Amino acid sequence: MLRHENAILRRHVRGSVRYELADRFWLAALSSLIPSGRCAAIFPVTPGTLLAWHRKLIARKWDYRGSRTGRPPTAAAFKSLVLSLADENPRWGHRRIQGELARPGHPITSSTVWEILHAAGIDPAPRRSGPTWRDFLTAQAQGILAADFFHIDTAQGKRLHAMAFIEHGTRRLHITGVTAHPTAQWTVQQARNIAADLGERGAKPRFLLRDRDSKYTDAFDAVFTAEDTQVLLSTPRVSRIANA
């Protein structure tokens, strides 16, 4: 650690110290070898600086400037048409509105209609009075379990994938495993892990929400159907499964 720090100082003996990319990498790697109680006394930078370096490293690695990602924005004319139909037909829900728009050939998904109505403060459910959509979801949340992947980037820039399940009723998060190469077989094992954990607590969800990732196979669904849990698939290209 001291040898590397001295090498940096010798390069900048006549000016201010500038940490190059390689210097940041080695200092971050060596920091794990220093006891936390002595880090402030002998380490040249603070832990906050190390985290800032890591964020910049990952941002540089996954920089997709010049490429457009995600779904294209919905045209303002579509939004106005959706809101007009909802206002003129208070008994129509977001799926009925999507169906009426599909008849004349307007390409829009029901999830997009849901987002437009939700952003405008209109209940996307067919019922505009009485219990709201939020009230309905709250009442059903105790029986809903959602599954999804998220990623973690290490100090060396290596990407790891974690399998997560969330109980909607309690918002309790279960991270069942982390791997660099998630496969269908590995995903099935994570399903067995969460099923065993919920079984020990006597918690049996009625529904499992998941997307259409190819790593979710029939064997994955079979783990939950064996527990009388119905597997529900999200609409293609829809985000925020756990918050829907």
Short mmCIF file of N, CA and C in Angstrom, two decimals, residues 15 27 42 78 85 96 102 119 129 150 166 178 181 196-197 207 232:
data_model
loop_
_atom_site.label_atom_id
_atom_site.label_comp_id
_atom_site.label_asym_id
_atom_site.label_seq_id
_atom_site.Cartn_x
_atom_site.Cartn_y
_atom_site.Cartn_z
N GLY A 15 3.94 19.01 -8.23
CA GLY A 15 2.58 19.53 -8.41
C GLY A 15 1.60 18.80 -7.51
N LEU A 27 -5.75 1.34 -5.35
CA LEU A 27 -6.06 1.84 -4.01
C LEU A 27 -7.38 1.25 -3.51
N ILE A 42 -4.04 5.88 7.85
CA ILE A 42 -2.99 5.57 6.89
C ILE A 42 -3.45 5.60 5.44
N PHE A 78 -52.21 10.72 -28.37
CA PHE A 78 -52.69 9.49 -27.75
C PHE A 78 -53.14 9.75 -26.32
N LEU A 85 -61.58 9.51 -23.61
CA LEU A 85 -62.40 8.30 -23.50
C LEU A 85 -62.72 7.99 -22.04
N ARG A 96 -60.43 -1.78 -21.25
CA ARG A 96 -61.51 -1.48 -22.19
C ARG A 96 -61.09 -0.32 -23.09
N ALA A 102 -57.69 -0.04 -30.02
CA ALA A 102 -57.10 -1.03 -30.94
C ALA A 102 -58.00 -1.29 -32.14
N ALA A 119 -51.11 8.82 -14.14
CA ALA A 119 -50.42 10.12 -14.09
C ALA A 119 -51.41 11.28 -14.02
N SER A 129 -65.74 5.35 -8.67
CA SER A 129 -66.16 5.75 -7.33
C SER A 129 -66.01 4.55 -6.41
N PHE A 150 -31.89 -8.15 -10.27
CA PHE A 150 -31.19 -6.87 -10.31
C PHE A 150 -29.70 -7.15 -10.32
N ILE A 166 -40.13 -10.20 -3.45
CA ILE A 166 -40.68 -9.23 -2.51
C ILE A 166 -42.12 -9.59 -2.19
N VAL A 178 -26.80 -14.82 -5.46
CA VAL A 178 -26.05 -13.90 -6.33
C VAL A 178 -25.10 -14.73 -7.17
N HIS A 181 -23.30 -15.63 -13.54
CA HIS A 181 -23.88 -16.24 -14.74
C HIS A 181 -25.21 -16.92 -14.38
N ALA A 196 -39.23 -22.78 0.24
CA ALA A 196 -38.93 -23.41 1.52
C ALA A 196 -38.98 -22.40 2.65
N ASP A 197 -38.46 -21.20 2.39
CA ASP A 197 -38.44 -20.15 3.43
C ASP A 197 -39.86 -19.72 3.78
N PHE A 207 -50.52 -15.46 -5.49
CA PHE A 207 -50.05 -15.11 -6.82
C PHE A 207 -48.56 -14.83 -6.81
N LEU A 232 -48.48 -15.26 -12.55
CA LEU A 232 -49.01 -14.24 -13.45
C LEU A 232 -47.84 -13.58 -14.17
#
